[in-house]
PDB file of C-alpha atoms in Angstrom:
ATOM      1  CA  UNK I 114      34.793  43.367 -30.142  1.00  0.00           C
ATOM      2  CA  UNK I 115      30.942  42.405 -30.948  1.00  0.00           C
ATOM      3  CA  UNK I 116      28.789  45.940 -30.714  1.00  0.00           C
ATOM      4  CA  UNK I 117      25.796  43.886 -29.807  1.00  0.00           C
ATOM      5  CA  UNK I 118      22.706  41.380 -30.408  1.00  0.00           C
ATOM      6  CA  UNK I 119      19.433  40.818 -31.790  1.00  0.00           C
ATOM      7  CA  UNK I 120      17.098  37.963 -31.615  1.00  0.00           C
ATOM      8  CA  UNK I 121      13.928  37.138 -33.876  1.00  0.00           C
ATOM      9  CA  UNK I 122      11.668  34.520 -33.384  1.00  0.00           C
ATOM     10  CA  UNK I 123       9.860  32.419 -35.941  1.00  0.00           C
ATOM     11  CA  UNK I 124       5.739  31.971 -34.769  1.00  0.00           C
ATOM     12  CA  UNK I 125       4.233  29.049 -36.538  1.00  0.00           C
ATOM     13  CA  UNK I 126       1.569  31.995 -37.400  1.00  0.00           C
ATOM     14  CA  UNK I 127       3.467  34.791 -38.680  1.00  0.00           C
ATOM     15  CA  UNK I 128       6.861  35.427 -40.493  1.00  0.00           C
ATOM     16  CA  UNK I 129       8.773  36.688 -37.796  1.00  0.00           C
ATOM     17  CA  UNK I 130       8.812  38.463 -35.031  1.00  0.00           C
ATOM     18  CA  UNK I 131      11.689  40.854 -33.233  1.00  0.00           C
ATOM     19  CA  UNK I 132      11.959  39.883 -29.646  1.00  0.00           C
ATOM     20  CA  UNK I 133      14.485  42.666 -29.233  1.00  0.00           C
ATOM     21  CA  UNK I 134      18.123  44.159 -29.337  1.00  0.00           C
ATOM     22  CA  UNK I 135      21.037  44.696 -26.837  1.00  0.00           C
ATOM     23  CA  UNK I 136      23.611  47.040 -27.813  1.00  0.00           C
ATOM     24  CA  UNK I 137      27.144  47.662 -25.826  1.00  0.00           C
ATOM     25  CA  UNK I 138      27.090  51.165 -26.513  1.00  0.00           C
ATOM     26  CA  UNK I 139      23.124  51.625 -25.970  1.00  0.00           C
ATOM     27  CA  UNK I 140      22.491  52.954 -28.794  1.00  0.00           C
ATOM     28  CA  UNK I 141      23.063  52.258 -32.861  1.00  0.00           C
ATOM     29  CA  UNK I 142      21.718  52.964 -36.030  1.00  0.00           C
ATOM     30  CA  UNK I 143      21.155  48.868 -36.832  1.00  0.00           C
ATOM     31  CA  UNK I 144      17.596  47.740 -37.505  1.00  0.00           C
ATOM     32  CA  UNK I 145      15.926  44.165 -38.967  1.00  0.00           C
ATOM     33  CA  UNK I 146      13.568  45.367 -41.222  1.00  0.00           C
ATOM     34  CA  UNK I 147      11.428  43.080 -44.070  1.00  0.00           C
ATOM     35  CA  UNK I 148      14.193  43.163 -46.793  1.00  0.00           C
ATOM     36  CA  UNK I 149      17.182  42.217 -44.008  1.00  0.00           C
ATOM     37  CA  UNK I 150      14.789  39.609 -42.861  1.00  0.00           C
ATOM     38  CA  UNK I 151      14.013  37.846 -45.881  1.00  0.00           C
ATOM     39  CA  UNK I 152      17.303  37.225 -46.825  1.00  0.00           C
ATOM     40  CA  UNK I 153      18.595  36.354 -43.464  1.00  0.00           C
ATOM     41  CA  UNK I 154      15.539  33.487 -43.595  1.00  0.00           C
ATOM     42  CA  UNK I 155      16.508  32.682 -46.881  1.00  0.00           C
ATOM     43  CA  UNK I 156      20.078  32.010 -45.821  1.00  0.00           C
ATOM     44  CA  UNK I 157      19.759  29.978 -42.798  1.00  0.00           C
ATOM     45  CA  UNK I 158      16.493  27.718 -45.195  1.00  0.00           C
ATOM     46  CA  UNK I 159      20.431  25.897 -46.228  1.00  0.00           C
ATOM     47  CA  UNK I 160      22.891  26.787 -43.480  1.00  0.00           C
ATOM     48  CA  UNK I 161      23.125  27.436 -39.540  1.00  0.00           C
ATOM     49  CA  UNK I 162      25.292  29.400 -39.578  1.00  0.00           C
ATOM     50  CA  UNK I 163      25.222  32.965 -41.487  1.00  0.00           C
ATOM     51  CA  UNK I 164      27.327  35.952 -42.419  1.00  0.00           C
ATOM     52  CA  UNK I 165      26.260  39.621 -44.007  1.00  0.00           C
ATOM     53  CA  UNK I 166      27.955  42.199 -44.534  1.00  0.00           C
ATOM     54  CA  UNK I 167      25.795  45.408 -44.292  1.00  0.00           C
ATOM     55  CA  UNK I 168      27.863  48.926 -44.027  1.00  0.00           C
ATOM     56  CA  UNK I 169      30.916  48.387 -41.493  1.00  0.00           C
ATOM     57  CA  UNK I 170      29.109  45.563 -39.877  1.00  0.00           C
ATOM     58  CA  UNK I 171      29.425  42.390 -40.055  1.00  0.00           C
ATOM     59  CA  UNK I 172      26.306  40.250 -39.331  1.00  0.00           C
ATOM     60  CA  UNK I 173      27.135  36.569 -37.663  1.00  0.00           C
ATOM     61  CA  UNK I 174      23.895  34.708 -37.019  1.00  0.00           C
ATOM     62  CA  UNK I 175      22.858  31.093 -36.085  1.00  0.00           C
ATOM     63  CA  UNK I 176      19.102  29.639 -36.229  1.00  0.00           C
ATOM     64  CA  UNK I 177      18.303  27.083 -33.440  1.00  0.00           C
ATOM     65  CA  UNK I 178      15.082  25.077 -34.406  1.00  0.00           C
ATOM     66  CA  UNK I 179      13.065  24.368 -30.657  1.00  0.00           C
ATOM     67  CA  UNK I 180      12.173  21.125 -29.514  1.00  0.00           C
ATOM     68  CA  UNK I 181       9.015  20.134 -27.182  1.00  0.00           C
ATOM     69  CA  UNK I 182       5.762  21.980 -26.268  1.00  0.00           C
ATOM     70  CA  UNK I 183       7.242  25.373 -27.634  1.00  0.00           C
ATOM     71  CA  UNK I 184       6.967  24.725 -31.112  1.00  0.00           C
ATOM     72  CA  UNK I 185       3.246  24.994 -31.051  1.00  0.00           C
ATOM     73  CA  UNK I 186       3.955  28.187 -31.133  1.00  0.00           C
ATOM     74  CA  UNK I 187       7.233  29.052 -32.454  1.00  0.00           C
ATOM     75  CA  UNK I 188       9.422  26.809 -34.725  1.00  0.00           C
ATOM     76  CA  UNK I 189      12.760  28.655 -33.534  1.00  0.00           C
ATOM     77  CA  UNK I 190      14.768  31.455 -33.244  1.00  0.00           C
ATOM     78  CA  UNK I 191      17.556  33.533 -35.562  1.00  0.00           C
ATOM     79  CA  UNK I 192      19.979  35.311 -33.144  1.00  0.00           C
ATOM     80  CA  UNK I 193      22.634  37.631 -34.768  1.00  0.00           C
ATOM     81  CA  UNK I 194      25.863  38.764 -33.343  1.00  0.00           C
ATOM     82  CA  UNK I 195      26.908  42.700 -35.016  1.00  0.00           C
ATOM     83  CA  UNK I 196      30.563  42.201 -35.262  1.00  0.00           C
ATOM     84  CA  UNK I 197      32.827  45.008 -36.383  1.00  0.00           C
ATOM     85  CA  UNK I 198      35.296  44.529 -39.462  1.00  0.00           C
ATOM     86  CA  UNK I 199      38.076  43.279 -37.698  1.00  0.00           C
ATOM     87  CA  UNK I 200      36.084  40.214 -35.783  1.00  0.00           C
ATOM     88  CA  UNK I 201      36.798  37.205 -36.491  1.00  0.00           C
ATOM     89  CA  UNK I 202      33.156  35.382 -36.787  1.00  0.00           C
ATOM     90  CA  UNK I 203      34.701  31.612 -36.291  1.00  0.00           C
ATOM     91  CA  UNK I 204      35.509  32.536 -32.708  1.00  0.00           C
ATOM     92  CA  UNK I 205      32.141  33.005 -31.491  1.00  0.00           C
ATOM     93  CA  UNK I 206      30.724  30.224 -33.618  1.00  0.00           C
ATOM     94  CA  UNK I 207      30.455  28.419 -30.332  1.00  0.00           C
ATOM     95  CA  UNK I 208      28.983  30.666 -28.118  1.00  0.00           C
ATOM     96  CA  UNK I 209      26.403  32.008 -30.862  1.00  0.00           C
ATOM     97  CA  UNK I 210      24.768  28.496 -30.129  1.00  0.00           C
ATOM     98  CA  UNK I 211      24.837  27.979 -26.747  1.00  0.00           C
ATOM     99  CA  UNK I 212      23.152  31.912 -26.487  1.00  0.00           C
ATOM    100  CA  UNK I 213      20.598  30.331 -28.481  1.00  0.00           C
ATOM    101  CA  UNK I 214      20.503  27.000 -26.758  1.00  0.00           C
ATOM    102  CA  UNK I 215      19.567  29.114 -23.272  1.00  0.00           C
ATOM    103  CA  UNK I 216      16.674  31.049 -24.974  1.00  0.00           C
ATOM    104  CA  UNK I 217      14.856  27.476 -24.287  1.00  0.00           C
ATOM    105  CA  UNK I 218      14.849  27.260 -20.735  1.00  0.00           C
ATOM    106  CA  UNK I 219      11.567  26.625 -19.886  1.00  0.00           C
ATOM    107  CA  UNK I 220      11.289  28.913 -16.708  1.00  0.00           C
ATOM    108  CA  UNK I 221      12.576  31.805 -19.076  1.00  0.00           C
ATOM    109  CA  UNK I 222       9.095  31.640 -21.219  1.00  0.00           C
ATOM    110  CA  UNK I 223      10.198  33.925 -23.743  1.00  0.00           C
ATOM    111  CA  UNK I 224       7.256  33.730 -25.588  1.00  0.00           C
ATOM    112  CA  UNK I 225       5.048  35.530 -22.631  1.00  0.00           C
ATOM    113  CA  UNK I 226       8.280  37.792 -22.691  1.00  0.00           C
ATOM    114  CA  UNK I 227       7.244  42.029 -23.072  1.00  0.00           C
ATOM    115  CA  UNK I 228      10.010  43.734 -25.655  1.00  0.00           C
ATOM    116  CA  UNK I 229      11.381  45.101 -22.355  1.00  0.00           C
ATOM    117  CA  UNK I 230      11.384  42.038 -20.419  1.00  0.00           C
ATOM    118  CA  UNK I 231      13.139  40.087 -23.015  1.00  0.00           C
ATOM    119  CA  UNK I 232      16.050  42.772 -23.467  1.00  0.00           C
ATOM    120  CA  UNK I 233      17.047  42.459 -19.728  1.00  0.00           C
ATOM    121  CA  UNK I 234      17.409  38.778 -20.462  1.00  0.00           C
ATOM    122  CA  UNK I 235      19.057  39.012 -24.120  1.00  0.00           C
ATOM    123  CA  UNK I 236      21.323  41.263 -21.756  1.00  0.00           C
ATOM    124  CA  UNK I 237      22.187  38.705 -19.676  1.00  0.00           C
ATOM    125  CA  UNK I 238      22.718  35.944 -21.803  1.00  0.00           C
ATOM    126  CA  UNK I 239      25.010  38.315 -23.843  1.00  0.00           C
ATOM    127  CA  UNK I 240      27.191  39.069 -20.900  1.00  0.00           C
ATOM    128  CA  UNK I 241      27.246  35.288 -20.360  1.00  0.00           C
ATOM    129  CA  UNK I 242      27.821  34.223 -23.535  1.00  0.00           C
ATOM    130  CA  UNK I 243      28.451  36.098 -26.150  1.00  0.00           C
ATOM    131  CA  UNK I 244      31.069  38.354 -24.606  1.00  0.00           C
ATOM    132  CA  UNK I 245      34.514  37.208 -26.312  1.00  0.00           C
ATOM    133  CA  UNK I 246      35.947  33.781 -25.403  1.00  0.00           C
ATOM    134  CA  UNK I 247      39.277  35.123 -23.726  1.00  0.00           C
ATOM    135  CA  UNK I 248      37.839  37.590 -22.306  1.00  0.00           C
ATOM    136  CA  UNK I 249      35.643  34.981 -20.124  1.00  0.00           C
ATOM    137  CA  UNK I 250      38.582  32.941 -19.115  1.00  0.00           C
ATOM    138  CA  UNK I 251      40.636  35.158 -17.792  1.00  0.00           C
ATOM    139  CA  UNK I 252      41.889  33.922 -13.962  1.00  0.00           C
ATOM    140  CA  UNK I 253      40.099  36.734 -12.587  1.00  0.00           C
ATOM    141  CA  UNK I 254      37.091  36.477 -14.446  1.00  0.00           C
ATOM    142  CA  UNK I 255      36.714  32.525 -13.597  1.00  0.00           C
ATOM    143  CA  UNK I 256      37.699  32.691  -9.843  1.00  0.00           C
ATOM    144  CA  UNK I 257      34.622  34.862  -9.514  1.00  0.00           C
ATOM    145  CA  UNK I 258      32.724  33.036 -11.504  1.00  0.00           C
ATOM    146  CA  UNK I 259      33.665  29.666  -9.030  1.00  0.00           C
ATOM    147  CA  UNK I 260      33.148  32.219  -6.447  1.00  0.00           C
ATOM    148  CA  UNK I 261      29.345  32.570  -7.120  1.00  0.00           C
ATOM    149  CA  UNK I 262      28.964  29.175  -7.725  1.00  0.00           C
ATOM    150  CA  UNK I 263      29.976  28.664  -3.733  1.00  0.00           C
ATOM    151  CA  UNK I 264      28.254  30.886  -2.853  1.00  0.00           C
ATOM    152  CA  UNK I 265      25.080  28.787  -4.168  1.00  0.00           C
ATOM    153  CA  UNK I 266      25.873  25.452  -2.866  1.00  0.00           C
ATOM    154  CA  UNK I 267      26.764  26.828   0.611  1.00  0.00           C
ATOM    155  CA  UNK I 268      23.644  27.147   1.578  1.00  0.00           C
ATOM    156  CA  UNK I 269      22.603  23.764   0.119  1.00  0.00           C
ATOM    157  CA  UNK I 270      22.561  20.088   1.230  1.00  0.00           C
ATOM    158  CA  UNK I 271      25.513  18.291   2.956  1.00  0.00           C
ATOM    159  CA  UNK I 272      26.493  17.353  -0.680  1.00  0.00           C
ATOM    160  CA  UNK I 273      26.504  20.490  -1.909  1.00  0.00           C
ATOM    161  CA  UNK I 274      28.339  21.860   1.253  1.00  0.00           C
ATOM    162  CA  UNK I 275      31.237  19.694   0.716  1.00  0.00           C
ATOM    163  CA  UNK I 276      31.337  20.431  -3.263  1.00  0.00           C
ATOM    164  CA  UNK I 277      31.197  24.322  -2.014  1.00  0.00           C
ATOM    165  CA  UNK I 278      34.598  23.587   0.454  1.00  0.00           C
ATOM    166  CA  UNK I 279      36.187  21.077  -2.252  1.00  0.00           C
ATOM    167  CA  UNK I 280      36.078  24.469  -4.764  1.00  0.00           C
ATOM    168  CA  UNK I 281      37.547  27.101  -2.817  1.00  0.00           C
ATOM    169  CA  UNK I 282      40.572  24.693  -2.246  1.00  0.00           C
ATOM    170  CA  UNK I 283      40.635  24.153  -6.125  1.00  0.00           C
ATOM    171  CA  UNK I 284      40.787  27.742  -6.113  1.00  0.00           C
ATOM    172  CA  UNK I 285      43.540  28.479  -3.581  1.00  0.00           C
ATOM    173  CA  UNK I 286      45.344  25.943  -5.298  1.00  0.00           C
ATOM    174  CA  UNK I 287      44.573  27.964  -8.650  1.00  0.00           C
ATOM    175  CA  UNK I 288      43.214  25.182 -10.822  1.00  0.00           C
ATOM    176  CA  UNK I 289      41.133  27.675 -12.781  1.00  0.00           C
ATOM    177  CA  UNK I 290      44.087  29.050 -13.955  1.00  0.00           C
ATOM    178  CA  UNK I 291      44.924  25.777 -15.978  1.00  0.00           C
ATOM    179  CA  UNK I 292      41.494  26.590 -18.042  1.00  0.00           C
ATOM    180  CA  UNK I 293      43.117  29.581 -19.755  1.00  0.00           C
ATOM    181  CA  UNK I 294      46.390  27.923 -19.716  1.00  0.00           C
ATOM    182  CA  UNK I 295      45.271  25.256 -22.098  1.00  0.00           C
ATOM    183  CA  UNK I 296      42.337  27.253 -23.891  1.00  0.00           C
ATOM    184  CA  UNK I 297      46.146  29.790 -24.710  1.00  0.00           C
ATOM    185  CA  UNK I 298      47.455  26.521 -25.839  1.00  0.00           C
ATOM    186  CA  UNK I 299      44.835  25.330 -28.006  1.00  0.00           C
ATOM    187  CA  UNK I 300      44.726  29.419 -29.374  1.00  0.00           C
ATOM    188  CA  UNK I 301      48.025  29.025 -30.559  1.00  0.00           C
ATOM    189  CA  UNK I 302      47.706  26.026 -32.232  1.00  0.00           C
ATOM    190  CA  UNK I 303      44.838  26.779 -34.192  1.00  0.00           C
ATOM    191  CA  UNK I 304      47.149  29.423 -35.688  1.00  0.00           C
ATOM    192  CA  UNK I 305      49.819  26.912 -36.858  1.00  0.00           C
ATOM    193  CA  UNK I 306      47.001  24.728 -38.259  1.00  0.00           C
ATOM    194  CA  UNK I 307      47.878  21.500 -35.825  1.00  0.00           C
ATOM    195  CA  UNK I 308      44.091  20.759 -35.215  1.00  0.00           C
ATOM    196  CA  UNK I 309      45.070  17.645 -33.209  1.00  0.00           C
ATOM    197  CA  UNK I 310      46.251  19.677 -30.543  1.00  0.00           C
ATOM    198  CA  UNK I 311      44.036  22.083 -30.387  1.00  0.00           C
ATOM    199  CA  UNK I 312      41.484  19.956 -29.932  1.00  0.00           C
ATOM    200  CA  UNK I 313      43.223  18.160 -27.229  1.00  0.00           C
ATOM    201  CA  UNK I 314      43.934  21.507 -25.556  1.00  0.00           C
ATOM    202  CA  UNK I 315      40.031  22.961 -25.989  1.00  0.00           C
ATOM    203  CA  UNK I 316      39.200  19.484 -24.250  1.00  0.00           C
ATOM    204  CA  UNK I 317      41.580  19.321 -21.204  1.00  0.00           C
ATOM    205  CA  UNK I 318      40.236  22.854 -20.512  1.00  0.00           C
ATOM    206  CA  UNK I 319      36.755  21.682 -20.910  1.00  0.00           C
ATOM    207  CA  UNK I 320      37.890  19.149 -18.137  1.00  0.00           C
ATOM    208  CA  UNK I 321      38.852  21.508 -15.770  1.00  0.00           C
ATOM    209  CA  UNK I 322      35.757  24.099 -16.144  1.00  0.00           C
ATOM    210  CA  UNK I 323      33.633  20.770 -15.722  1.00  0.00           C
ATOM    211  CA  UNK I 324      35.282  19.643 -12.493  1.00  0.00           C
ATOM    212  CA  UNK I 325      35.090  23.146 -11.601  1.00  0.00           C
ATOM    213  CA  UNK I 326      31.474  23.285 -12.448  1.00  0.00           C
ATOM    214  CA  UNK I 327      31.404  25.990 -14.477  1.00  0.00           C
ATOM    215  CA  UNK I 328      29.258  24.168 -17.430  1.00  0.00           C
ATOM    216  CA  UNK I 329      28.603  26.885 -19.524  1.00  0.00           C
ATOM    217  CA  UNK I 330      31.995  27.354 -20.126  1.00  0.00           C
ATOM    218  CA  UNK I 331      33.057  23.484 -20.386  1.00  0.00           C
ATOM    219  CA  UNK I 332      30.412  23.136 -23.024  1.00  0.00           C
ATOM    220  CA  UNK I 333      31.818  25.765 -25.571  1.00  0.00           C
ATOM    221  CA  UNK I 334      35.126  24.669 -24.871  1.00  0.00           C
ATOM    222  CA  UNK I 335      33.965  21.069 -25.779  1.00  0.00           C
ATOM    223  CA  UNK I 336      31.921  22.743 -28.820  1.00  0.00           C
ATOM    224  CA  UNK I 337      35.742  24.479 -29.841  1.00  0.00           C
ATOM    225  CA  UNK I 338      36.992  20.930 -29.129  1.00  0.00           C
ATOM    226  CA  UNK I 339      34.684  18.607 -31.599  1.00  0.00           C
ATOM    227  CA  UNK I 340      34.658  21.466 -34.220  1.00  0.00           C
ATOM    228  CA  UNK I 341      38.887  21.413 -34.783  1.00  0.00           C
ATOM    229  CA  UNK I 342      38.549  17.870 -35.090  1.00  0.00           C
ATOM    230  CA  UNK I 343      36.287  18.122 -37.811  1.00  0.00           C
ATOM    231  CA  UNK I 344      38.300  21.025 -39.814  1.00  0.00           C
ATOM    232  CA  UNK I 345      41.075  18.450 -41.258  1.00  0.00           C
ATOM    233  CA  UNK I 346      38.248  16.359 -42.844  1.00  0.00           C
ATOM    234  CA  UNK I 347      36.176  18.987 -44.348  1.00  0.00           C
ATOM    235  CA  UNK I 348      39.265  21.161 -45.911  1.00  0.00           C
ATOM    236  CA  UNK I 349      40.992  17.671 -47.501  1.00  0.00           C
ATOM    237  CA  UNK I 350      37.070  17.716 -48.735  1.00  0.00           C
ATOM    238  CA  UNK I 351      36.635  21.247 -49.750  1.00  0.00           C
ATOM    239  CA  UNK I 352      40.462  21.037 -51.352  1.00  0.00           C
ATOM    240  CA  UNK I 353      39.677  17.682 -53.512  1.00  0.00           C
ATOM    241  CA  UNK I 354      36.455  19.821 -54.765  1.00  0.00           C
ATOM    242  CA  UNK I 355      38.318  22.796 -55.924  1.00  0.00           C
ATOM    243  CA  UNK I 356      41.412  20.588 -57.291  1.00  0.00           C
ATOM    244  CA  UNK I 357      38.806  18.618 -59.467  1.00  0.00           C
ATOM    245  CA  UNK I 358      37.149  21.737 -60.249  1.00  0.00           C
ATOM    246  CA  UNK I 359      39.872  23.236 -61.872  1.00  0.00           C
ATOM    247  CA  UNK I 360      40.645  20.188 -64.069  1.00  0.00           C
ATOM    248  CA  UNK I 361      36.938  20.200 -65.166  1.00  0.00           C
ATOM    249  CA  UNK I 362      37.821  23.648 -66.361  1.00  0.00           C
ATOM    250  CA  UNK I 363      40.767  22.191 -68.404  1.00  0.00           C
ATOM    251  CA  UNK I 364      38.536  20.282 -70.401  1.00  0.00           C
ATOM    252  CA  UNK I 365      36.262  23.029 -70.618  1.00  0.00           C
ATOM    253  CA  UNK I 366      33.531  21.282 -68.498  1.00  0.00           C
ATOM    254  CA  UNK I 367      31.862  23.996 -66.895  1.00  0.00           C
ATOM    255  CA  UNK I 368      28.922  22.611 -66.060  1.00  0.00           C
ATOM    256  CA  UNK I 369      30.933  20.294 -63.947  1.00  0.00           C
ATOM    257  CA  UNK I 370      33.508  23.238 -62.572  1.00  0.00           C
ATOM    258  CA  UNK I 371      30.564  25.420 -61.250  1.00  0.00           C
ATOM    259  CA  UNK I 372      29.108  22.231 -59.547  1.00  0.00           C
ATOM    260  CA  UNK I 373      32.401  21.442 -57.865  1.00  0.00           C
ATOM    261  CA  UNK I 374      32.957  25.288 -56.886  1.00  0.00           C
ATOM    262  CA  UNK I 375      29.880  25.639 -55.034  1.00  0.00           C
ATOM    263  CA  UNK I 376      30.022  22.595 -52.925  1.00  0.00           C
ATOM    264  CA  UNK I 377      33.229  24.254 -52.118  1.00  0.00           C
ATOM    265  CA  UNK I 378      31.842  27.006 -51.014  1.00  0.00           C
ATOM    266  CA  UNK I 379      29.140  25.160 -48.826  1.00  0.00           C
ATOM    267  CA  UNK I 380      32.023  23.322 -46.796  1.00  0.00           C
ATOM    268  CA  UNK I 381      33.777  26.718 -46.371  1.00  0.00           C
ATOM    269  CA  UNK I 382      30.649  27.531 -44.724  1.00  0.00           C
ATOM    270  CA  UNK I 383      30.403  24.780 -42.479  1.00  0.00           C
ATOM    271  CA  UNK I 384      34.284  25.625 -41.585  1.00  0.00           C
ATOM    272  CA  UNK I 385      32.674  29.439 -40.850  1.00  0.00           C
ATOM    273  CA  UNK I 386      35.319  30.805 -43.340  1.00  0.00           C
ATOM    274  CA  UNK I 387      33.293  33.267 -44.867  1.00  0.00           C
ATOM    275  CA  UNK I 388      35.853  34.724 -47.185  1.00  0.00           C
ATOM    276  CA  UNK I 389      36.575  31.533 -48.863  1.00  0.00           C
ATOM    277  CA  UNK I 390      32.519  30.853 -48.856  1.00  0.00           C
ATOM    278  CA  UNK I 391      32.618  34.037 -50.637  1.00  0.00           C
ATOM    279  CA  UNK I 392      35.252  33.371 -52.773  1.00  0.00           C
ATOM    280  CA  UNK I 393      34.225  29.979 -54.158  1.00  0.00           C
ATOM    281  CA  UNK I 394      30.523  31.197 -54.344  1.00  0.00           C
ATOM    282  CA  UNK I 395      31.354  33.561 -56.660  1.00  0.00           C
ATOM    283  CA  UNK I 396      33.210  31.403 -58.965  1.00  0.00           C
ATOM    284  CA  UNK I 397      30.876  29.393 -59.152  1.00  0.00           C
ATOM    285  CA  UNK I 398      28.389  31.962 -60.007  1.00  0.00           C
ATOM    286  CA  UNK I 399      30.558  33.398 -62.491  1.00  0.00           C
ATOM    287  CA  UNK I 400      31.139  29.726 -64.218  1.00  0.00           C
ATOM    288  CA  UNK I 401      27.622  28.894 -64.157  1.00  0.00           C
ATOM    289  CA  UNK I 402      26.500  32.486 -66.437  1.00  0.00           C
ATOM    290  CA  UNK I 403      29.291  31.019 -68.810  1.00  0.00           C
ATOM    291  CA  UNK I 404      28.355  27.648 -69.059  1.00  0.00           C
ATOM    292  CA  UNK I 405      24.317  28.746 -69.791  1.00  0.00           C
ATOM    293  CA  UNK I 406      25.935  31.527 -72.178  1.00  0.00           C
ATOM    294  CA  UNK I 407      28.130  28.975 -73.515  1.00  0.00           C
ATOM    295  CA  UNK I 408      25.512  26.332 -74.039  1.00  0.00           C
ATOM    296  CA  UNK I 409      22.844  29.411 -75.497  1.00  0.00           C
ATOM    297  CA  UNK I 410      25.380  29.599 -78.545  1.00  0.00           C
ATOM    298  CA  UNK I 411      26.703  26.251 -78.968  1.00  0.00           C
TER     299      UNK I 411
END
């Protein structure tokens, strides 16, 4: 389970700036300071997506650039998720950017935001967005998340009045229950590495949440969705890489090897596999001293 977030902002005028920290616990011995922050910015300068590893934490962050009138002021934010050792950083790859994606709202005018005011709203969004997937999508949880959503509309227009009385049927009729049904489905196959169906899975949830209206939850489903289709393609990529890697090495190419090995390690990346990112970027490292060694005394 995540312990908690942070979020820094990048002014056009200034490095960076801390807009705060929400912790589950209240409390923790986690701070950004200059050093954690230039390597952080260094990171996401090449990648979106980001993980350190800093003590028993692990570190899962995602920089969202801002569009419009806002980046007069600010170019973007870096928002980090503290994830214990046993977290699996790919599952909240979704909801990392759609946290982010809300910080934009133009009625929440962060940037006016005191440190205090901004941590009741970094609460929020957390609660919203960052708690676990599964956790979300329980029946429970999404009946009274429908339930809210009534609530809203009933007071509305005609149109909204009739949306309002066409939900609670949905609900006695326990559609929401199909969301975590298929999200289950798509879950499990993940595991057995039959993309195809996840992704159809992630996407007939997404359906239901939509005609449900609970958005925020049909667009990370959708997000889950698109991103299994795309794992097939990039590890056929990242596997012809490594494959032609280690035939360079046959021939003693290492120039060539460490090349290959790295771009590996930038698609295992994208994939959010950070222990084959790891893995690959240290080869490469490791072939790249020998090749400049090897070329020194040639």
């Amino acid at each position: 389970m995540p312990a908690g977030c942070f979020v820094i902002l990048l002014p056009t005028d200034s490095d960076y700036k801390i807009m705060g920290y929400f912790f589950k616990e209240g409390k923790s011995d986690f701070e950004i300071t200059n050093d954690f922050f230039l390597r952080l910015n260094l990171d996401h300068s090449k990648n979106e997506y980001n993980l350190l590893k800093i003590q028993d934490l692990q570190i899962f962050s995602y920089i969202h650039k801002f569009k419009g009138k806002i980046t007069r002021n600010a170019s973007g934010i870096i928002i980090g998720l503290l994830l214990n050792e046993n977290d699996k950083p790919e599952k909240f790859r979704s909801s990392l950017k759609e946290a982010a994606e809300a910080f934009e709202i133009p009625s929440l005018n962060i940037l006016k935001k005191s440190r205090e005011e901004f941590e009741i709203i970094l609460k929020d969004i957390y609660l919203e967005h960052l708690e676990p997937l599964i956790d979300i999508l329980q029946p429970e949880a999404l009946k009274a998340s429908i339930i809210n959503i009534t609530k809203f509309m009933i007071s509305g227009e005609t149109q909204e009045r009739k949306i309002a009385q066409d939900l609670v049927e949905k609900i006695e009729n326990r559609e929401h229950t199909k969301i975590s049904e298929n999200y289950k489905i798509a879950e499990n196959a993940i595991k057995s590495l039959d993309y195809e169906k996840a992704a159809k899975f992630y996407n007939k949830a997404a359906e239901i949440a939509e005609s449900l209206y609970i958005m925020d939850i049909a667009t990370s489903l959708r997000e889950k969705g698109d991103f299994s289709q795309q794992i097939p393609e990039l590890s056929k990529e990242r596997e012809r890489f490594i494959q032609e890697a280690r035939n360079a090495l046959r021939n003693e190419d290492f120039h060539t090897a460490y090349t290959l090995y790295r771009r590996a390690s930038e698609i295992s990346k994208k994939l959010v596999q950070f222990d084959k990112e790891e893995e690959y970027r240290l080869k490469s490292k490791a072939l790249e001293e020998f090749y400049k060694i090897d070329e020194k005394y040639r």
